[in-house]
Coordinates of C-alpha atoms in Angstrom, one line a residue:
Chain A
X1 CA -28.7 18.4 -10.2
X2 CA -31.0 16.6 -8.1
X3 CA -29.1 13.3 -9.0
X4 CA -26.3 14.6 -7.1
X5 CA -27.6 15.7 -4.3
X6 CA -29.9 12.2 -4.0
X7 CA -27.1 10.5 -4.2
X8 CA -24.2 11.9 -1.6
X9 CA -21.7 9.1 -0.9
X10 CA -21.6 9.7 2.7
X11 CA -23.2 11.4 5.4
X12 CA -23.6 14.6 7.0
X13 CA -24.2 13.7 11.0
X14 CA -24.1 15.9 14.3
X15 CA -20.7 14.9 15.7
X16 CA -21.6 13.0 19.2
X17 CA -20.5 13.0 22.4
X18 CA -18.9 9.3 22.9
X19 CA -17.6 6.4 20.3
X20 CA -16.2 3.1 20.3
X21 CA -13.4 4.3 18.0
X22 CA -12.0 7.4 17.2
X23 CA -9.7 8.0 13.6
X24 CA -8.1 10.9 13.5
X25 CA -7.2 11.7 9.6
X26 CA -9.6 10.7 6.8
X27 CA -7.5 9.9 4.2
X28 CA -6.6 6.7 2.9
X29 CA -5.3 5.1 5.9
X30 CA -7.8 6.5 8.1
X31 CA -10.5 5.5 5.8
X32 CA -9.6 2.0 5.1
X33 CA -9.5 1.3 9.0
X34 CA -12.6 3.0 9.0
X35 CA -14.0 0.6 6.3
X36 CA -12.6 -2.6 7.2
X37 CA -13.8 -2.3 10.9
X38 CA -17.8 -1.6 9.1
X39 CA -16.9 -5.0 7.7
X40 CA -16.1 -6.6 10.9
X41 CA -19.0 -5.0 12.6
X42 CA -17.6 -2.6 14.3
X43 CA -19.4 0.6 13.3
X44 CA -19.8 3.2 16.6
X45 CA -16.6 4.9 14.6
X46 CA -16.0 8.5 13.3
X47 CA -13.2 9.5 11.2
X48 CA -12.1 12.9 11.8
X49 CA -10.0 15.6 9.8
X50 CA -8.9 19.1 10.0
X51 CA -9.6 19.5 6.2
X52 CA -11.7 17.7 3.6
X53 CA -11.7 14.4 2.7
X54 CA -8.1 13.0 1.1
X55 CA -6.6 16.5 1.1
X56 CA -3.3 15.9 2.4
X57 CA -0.7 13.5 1.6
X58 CA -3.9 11.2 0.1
X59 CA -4.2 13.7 -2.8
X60 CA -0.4 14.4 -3.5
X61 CA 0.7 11.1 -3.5
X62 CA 1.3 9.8 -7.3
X63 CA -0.5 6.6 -6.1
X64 CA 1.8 3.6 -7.4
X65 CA 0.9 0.4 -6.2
X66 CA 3.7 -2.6 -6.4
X67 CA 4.9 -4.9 -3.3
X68 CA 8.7 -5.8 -5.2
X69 CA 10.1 -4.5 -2.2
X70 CA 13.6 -5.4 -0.2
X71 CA 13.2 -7.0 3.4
X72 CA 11.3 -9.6 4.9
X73 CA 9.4 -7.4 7.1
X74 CA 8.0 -5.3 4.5
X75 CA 7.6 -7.7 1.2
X76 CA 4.4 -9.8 2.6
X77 CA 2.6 -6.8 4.4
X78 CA 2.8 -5.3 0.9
X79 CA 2.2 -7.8 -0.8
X80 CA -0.8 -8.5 0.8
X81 CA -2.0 -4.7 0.6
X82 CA -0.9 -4.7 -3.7
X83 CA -3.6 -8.6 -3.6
X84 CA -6.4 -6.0 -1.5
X85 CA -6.1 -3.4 -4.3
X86 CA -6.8 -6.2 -7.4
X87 CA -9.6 -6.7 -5.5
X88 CA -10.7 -3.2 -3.9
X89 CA -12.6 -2.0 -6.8
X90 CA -15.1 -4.3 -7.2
X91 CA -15.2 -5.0 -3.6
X92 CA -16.0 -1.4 -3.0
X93 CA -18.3 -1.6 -6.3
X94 CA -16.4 1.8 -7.4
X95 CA -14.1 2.3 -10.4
X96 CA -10.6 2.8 -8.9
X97 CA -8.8 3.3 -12.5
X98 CA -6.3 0.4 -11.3
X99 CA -4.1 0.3 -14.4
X100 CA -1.8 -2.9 -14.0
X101 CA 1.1 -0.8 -15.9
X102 CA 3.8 -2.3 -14.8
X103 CA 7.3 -1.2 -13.3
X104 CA 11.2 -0.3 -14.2
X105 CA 13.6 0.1 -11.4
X106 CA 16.6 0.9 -13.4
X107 CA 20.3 -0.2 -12.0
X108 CA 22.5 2.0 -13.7
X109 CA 25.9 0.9 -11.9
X110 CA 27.2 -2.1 -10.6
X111 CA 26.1 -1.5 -7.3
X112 CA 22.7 -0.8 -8.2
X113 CA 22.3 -4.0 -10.3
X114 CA 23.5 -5.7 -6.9
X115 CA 20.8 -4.0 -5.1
X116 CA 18.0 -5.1 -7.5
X117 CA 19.3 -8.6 -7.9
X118 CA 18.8 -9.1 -4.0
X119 CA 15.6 -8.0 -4.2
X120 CA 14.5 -9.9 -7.3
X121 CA 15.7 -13.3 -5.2
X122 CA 13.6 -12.0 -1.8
X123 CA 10.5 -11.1 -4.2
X124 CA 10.5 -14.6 -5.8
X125 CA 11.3 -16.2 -2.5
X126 CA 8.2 -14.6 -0.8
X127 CA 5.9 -14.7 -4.2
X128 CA 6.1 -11.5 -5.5
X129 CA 6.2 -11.4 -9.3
X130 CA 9.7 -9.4 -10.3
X131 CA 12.9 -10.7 -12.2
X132 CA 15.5 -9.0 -13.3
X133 CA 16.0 -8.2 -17.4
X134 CA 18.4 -6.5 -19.6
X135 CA 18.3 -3.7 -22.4
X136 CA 17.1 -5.7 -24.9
X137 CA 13.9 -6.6 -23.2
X138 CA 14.0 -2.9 -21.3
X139 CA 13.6 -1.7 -24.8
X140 CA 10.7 -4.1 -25.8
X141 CA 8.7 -2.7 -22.8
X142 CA 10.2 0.7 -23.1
X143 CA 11.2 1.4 -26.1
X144 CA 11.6 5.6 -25.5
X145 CA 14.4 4.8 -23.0
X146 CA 17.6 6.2 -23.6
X147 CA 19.6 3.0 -24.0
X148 CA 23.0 4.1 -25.8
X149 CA 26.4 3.3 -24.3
X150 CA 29.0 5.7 -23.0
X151 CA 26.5 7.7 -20.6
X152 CA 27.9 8.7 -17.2
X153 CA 24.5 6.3 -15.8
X154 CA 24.3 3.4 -18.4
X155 CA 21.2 1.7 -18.2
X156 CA 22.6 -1.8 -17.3
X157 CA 19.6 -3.6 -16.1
X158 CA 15.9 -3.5 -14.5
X159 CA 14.1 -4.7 -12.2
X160 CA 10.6 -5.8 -14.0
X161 CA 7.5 -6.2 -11.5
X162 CA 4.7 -6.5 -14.0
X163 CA 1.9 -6.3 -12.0
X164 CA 2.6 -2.7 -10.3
X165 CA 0.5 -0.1 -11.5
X166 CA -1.5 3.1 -10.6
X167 CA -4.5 3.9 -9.4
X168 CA -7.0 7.0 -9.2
X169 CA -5.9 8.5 -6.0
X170 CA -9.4 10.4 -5.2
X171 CA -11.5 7.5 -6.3
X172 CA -9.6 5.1 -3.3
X173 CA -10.4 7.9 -1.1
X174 CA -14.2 8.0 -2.5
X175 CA -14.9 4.2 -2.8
X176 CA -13.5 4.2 1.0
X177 CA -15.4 5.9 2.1
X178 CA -18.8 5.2 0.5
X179 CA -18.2 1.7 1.8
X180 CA -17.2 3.0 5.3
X181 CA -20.7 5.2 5.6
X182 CA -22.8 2.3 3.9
X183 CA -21.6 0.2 6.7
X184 CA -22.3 2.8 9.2
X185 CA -19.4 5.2 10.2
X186 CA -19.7 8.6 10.7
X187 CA -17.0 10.8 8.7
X188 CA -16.9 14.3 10.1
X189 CA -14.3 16.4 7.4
X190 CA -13.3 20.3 8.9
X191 CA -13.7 18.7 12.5
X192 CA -10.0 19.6 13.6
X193 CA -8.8 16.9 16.7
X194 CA -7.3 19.5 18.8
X195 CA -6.3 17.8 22.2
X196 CA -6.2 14.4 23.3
X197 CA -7.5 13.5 26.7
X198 CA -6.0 10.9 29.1
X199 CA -6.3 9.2 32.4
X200 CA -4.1 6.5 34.1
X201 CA -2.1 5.9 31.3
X202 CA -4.8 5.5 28.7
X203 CA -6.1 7.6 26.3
X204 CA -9.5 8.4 26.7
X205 CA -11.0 10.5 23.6
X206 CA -10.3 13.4 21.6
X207 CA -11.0 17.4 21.8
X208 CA -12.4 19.1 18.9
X209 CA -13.2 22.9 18.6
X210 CA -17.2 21.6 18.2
X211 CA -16.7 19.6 21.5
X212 CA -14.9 16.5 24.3
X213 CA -15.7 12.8 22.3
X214 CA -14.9 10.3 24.2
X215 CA -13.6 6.9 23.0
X216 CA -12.5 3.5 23.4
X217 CA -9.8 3.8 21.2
X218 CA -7.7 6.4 19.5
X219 CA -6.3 5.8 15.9
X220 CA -3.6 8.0 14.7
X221 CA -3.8 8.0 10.9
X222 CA -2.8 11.5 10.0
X223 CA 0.3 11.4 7.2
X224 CA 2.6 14.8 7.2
X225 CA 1.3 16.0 10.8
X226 CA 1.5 12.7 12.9
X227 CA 4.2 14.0 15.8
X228 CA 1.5 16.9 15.9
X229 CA -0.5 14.4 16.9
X230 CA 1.2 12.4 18.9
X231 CA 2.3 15.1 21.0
X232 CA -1.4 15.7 22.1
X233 CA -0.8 12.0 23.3
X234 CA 2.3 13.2 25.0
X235 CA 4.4 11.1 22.8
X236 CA 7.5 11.5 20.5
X237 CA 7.8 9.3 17.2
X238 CA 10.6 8.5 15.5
X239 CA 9.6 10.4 12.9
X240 CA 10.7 13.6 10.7
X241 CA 8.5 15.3 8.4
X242 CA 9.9 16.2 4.7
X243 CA 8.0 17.1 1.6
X244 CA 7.9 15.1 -1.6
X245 CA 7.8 17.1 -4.8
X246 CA 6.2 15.8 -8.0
X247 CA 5.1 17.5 -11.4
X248 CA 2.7 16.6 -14.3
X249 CA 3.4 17.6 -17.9
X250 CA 1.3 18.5 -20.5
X251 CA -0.7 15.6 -22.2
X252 CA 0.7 14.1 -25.2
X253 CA 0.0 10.8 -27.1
X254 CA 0.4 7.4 -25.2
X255 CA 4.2 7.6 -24.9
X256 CA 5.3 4.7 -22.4
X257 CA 3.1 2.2 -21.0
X258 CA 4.9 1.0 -17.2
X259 CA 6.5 3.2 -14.4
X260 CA 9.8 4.0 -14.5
X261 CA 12.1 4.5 -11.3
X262 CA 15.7 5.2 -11.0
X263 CA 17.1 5.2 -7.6
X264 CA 20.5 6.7 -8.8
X265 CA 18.7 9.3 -11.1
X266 CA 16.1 9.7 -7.8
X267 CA 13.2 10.0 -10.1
X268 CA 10.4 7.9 -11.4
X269 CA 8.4 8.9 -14.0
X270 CA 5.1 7.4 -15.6
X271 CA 2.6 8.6 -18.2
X272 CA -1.5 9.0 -17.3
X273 CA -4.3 8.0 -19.0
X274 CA -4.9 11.4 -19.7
X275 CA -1.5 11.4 -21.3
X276 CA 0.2 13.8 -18.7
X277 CA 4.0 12.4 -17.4
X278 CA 3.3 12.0 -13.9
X279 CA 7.1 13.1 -12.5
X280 CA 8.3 12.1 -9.2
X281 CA 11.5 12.4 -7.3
X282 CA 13.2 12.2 -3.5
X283 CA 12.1 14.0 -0.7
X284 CA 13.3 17.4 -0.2
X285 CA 17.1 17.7 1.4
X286 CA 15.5 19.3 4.7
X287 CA 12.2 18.4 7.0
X288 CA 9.7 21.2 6.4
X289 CA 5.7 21.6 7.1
X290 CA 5.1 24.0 4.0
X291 CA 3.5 22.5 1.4
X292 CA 5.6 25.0 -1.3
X293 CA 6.8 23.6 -4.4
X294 CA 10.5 24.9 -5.5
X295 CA 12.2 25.7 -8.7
X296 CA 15.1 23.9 -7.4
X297 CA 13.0 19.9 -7.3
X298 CA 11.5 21.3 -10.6
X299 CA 15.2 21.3 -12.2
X300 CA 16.2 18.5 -10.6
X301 CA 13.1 16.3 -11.6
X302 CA 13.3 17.4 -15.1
X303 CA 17.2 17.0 -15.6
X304 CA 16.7 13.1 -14.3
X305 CA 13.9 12.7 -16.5
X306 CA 15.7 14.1 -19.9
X307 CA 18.4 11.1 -18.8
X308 CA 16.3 8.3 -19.1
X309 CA 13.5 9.6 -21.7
X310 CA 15.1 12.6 -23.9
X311 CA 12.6 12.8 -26.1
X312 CA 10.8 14.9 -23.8
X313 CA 13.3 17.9 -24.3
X314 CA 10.5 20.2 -25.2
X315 CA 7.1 18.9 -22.5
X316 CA 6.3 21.7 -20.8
X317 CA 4.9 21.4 -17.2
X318 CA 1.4 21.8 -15.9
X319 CA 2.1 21.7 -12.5
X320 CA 3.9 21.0 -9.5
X321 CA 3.2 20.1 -6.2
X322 CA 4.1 18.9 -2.9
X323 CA 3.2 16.8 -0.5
X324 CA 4.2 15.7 3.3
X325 CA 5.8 12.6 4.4
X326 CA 6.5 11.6 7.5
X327 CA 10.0 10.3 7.6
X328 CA 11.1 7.0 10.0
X329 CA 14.5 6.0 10.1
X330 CA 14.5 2.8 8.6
X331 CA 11.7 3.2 5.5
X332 CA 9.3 1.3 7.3
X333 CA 5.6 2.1 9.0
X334 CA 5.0 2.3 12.8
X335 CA 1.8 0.4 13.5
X336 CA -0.2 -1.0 16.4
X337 CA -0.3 -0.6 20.1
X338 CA 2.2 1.8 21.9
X339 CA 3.5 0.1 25.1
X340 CA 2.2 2.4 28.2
X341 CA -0.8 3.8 26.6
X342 CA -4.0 1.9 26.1
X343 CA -6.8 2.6 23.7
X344 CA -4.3 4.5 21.7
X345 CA -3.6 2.5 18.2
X346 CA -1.2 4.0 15.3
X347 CA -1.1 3.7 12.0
X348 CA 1.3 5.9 10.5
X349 CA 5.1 6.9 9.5
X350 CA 3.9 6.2 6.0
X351 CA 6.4 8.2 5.0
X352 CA 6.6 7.7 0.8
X353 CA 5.2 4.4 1.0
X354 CA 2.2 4.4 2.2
X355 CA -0.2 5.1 -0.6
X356 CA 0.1 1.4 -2.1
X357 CA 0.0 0.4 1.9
X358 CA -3.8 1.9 3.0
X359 CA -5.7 -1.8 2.2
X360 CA -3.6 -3.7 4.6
X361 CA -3.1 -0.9 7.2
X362 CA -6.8 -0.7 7.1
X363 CA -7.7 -4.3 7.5
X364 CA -4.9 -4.7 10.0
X365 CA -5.5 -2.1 12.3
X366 CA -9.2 -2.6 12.0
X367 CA -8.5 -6.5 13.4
X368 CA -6.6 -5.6 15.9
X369 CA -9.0 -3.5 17.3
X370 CA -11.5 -5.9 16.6
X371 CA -9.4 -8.8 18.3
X372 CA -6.9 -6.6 20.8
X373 CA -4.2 -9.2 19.0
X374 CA -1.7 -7.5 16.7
X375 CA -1.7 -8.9 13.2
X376 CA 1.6 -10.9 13.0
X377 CA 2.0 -8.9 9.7
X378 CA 2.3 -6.0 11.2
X379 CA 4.0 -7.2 14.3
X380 CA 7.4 -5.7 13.0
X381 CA 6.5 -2.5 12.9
X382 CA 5.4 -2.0 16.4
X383 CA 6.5 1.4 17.6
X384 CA 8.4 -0.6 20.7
X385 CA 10.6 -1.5 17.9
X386 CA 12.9 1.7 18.6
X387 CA 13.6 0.6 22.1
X388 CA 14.0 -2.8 21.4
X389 CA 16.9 -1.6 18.2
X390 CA 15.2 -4.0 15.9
X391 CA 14.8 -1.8 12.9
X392 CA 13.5 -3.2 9.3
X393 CA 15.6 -1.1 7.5
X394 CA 13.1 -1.2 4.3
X395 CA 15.8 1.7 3.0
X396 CA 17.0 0.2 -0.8
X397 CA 13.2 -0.3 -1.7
X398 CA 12.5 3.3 -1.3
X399 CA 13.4 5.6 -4.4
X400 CA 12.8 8.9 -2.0
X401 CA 15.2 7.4 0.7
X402 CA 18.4 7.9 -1.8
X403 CA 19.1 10.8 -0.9
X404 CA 17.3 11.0 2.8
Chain B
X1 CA 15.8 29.0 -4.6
X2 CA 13.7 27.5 -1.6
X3 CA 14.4 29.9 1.1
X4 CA 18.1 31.7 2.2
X5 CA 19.9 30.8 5.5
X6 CA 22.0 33.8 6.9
X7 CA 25.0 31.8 7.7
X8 CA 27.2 34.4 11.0
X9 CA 30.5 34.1 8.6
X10 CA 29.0 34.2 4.6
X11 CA 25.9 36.2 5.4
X12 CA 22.8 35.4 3.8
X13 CA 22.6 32.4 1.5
X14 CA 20.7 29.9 -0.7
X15 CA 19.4 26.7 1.5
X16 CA 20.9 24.4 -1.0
X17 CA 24.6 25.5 0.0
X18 CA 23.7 24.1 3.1
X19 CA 23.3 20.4 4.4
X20 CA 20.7 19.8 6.9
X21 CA 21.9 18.5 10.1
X22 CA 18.2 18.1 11.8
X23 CA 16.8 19.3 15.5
X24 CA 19.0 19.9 18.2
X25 CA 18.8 17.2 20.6
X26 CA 20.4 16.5 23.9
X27 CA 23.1 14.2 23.9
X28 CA 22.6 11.9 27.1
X29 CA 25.5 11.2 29.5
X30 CA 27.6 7.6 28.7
X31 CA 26.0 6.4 32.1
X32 CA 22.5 6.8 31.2
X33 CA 20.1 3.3 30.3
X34 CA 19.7 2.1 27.0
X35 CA 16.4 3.1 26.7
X36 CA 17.6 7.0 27.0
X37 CA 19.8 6.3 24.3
X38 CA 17.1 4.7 22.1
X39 CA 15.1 8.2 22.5
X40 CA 17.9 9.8 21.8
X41 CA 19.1 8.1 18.5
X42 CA 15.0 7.7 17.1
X43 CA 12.7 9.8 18.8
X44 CA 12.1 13.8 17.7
X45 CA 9.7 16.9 18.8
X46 CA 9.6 17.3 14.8
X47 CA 7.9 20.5 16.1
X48 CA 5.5 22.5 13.4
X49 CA 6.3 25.9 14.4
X50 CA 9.8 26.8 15.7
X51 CA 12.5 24.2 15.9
X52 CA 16.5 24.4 17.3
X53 CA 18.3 22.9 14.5
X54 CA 21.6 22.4 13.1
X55 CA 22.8 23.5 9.1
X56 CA 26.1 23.5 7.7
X57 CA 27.4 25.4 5.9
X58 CA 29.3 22.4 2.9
X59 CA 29.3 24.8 -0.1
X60 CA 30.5 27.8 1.9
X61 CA 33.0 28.3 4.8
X62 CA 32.3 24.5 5.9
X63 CA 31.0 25.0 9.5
X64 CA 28.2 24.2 11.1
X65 CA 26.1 26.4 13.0
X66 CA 22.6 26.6 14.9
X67 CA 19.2 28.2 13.7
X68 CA 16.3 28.6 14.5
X69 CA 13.4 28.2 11.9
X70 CA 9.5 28.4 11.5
X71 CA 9.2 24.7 10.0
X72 CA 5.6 26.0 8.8
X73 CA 6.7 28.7 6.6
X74 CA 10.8 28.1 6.3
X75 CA 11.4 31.7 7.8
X76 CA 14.8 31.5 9.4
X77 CA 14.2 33.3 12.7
X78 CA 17.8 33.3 14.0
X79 CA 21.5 31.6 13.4
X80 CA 24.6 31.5 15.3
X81 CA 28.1 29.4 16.4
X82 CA 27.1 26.7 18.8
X83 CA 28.7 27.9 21.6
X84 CA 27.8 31.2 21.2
X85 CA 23.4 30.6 21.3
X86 CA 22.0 28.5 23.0
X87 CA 21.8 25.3 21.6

């Protein structure tokens, strides 16, 4: 027992009255800022969160990690963030359980097909490994698929992006922040940021029920509960929060080895090292803060999933879950600086896309507080982009957006 | 099901007869700038606690109507025509 105890992975400190930077969230994307500004020296920082560490959208997420995405916005920043996670675990020196699976987008019609064949050309063109195949090889890879003709959603093609995979959700959140408190930031869990506090158009620190911190800067990193948030900050964000539900299955034998996604079935579907059929599906069809599960995603999820893999007409479920996401209208992020209020930096409207994204958030919000410059990749998803009408539109990559 | 909606003409009703229609938010007058427009089309209160907001009603009598719900807990607080409540 004494092992453990020796051996805590971060901290416990007396929250202070003044820091160079204040993260509000400590999940993934609050943590990776965390730990790529220890890197860069910057380590007067505390993360703070209402809950415990990764309890939100961190631990519901069903953490796939691929970068074949649609515009050219979106493709290198996640690109960049899928090259950070090859990498994470033995930068962090902590087993992450990055399984390089691989990943199906299925086109069942012909406008589907069209869809992934566009984004097949942008992935090549901007060096992300994804091509397009046909049943034959969809059966090599997969060979449970239900391939047969004469279905109302024939599998026609794929989209193949071989090195997408999943990774051990908690264990990011962990290894994040081990490295963040080796390098010298404070992570305060249960310390709920209740106000935040502003003078001559720039923020100026946070309120918490255990005291005032002041701060430099202000990071918004919360996922689910951002316009909460932001509306401390006096700010509304183009943002709409709407659960994602998911389910796991019992464990059975290794089944199928690669993810699975079908934007016209709106599910996805992959199996666990543990065996379990990890399930997931669109958002649900109105916004919502309750974290309920209903039997109406649970039919829904399992109905698509008997179309493509039918063999699993008699899995029974183990759980079900939801998580929050917050919602932006065009499927992309909202990062960096917001025009007309210094100090405060977000990082956020991660909507269902943000698990695979927490590496190059991190590193890029952490250099642009290092530098005051904005990363050019992240430059598109400035929050001024909503005035300006220059949205990315990142819509067709996004299997929860079919329906949104 | 999820949760019901009372809808003022079918009564009390499964949320998946209904189609979401999102916040109520002030529509801004044709002379206004283009940024008030931009805030209009992108920005939301997405308010946790409750929130105006429109439903209607596709797999029953077809109308859309106002409601007022606890976005925490999906208790529908109140419904009614537009016209009739306050939007």
């Amino acid at each position: 027992m004494m092992v453990f105890r020796k051996n805590r992975m971060w901290g416990k400190h007396p929250l202070r009255d003044a820091y160079d930077v204040v993260i509000v969230g400590a999940g993934v994307h609050g943590l990776s800022t965390a730990y790529y500004l220890g890197q860069m020296g910057i380590s007067n920082v505390a993360v703070l969160d209402k809950g415990y560490l990764g309890g939100g959208a961190s631990a519901r997420s069903t953490a796939i990690i691929r970068s074949n995405y649609l515009t050219a916005e979106a493709i290198p920043f996640f690109r960049e963030s899928h090259k950070l996670y090859q990498g994470l675990a033995s930068e962090l020196s902590f087993n992450l359980l990055f399984d390089e699976m691989g990943r199906l987008d299925i086109g069942h019609s012909e406008s589907s097909v069209y869809w992934l064949r566009l984004r097949a050309e942008f992935n090549q063109l901007l060096g992300v490994d994804s091509r397009i195949i046909g049943p034959a090889e969809i059966k090599k890879l997969a060979p449970q698929i239900d391939l047969r003709e004469g279905k109302t959603l024939p599998i026609m093609a794929a989209l193949y992006h071989p090195p997408a995979g999943v990774v051990r959700h908690d264990a990011v959140v962990w290894g994040l922040a081990r490295g963040a408190d080796r390098a010298g930031v404070e992570i305060h869990p249960f310390t709920e940021v209740t106000g935040i506090t502003r003078r001559n158009g720039r923020v100026t620190g946070v309120e918490t029920p255990a005291g005032r911190v002041s701060a430099g800067m202000v990071v918004s990193a919360t996922a689910g509960w951002t316009s909460t948030v932001t509306a401390m900050a006096g700010l509304d964000v183009p943002i709409v929060t709407f659960p994602l539900q998911a389910c796991v299955t019992e464990p059975v034998k290794p089944f199928v080895h690669i993810t699975i996604s079908s934007a016209d079935l709106h599910v996805y579907v992959y199996q666990t090292d543990r065996g379990e059929l990890v399930i997931g599906g669109p958002v649900d069809p109105y916004s919502t803060y309750s974290q309920r599960s209903t039997l109406d995603m649970l039919q829904e999820l399992a109905a698509s999933t008997l179309e493509l893999l039918p063999a699993l007409r008699d899995i029974k479920i183990m759980r079900q879950w939801a998580g929050l996401c917050d919602m932006t209208p065009d499927y992309a992020p909202i990062m960096g600086q917001v025009d007309g209020l210094d100090g405060f930096i977000l990082n956020c409207g991660w909507g269902t896309w943000g698990f695979k994204a927490a590496p190059a958030s991190g590193r890029t919000t952490a250099e642009l507080i290092a530098t005051g410059r904005t990363p050019d990749l992240i430059r598109p998803f400035a929050l001024s982009r909503f005035d300006d009408n220059a949205l990315v539109n990142e819509r067709a990559a996004a299997i929860a957006a079919a329906i949104h | 099901m999820a949760f019901l909606v009372r809808c003022p003409n079918c009564g009390d009703r499964g949320v998946y007869e209904f189609r979401f229609g999102g916040e109520v938010v002030r529509r801004p007058s044709t002379s206004e700038a283009a940024p008030v427009w931009m805030k209009y089309f992108y920005a939301r209160r997405n308010a946790a606690g409750n929130q105006r907001e429109w439903w209607y009603h596709s797999l029953g009598c077809r109308r859309w109507l106002l409601a007022e719900r606890d976005t925490t807990t999906n208790e529908i607080l109140s419904t009614g025509w537009p016209g009739e409540v306050q939007a």
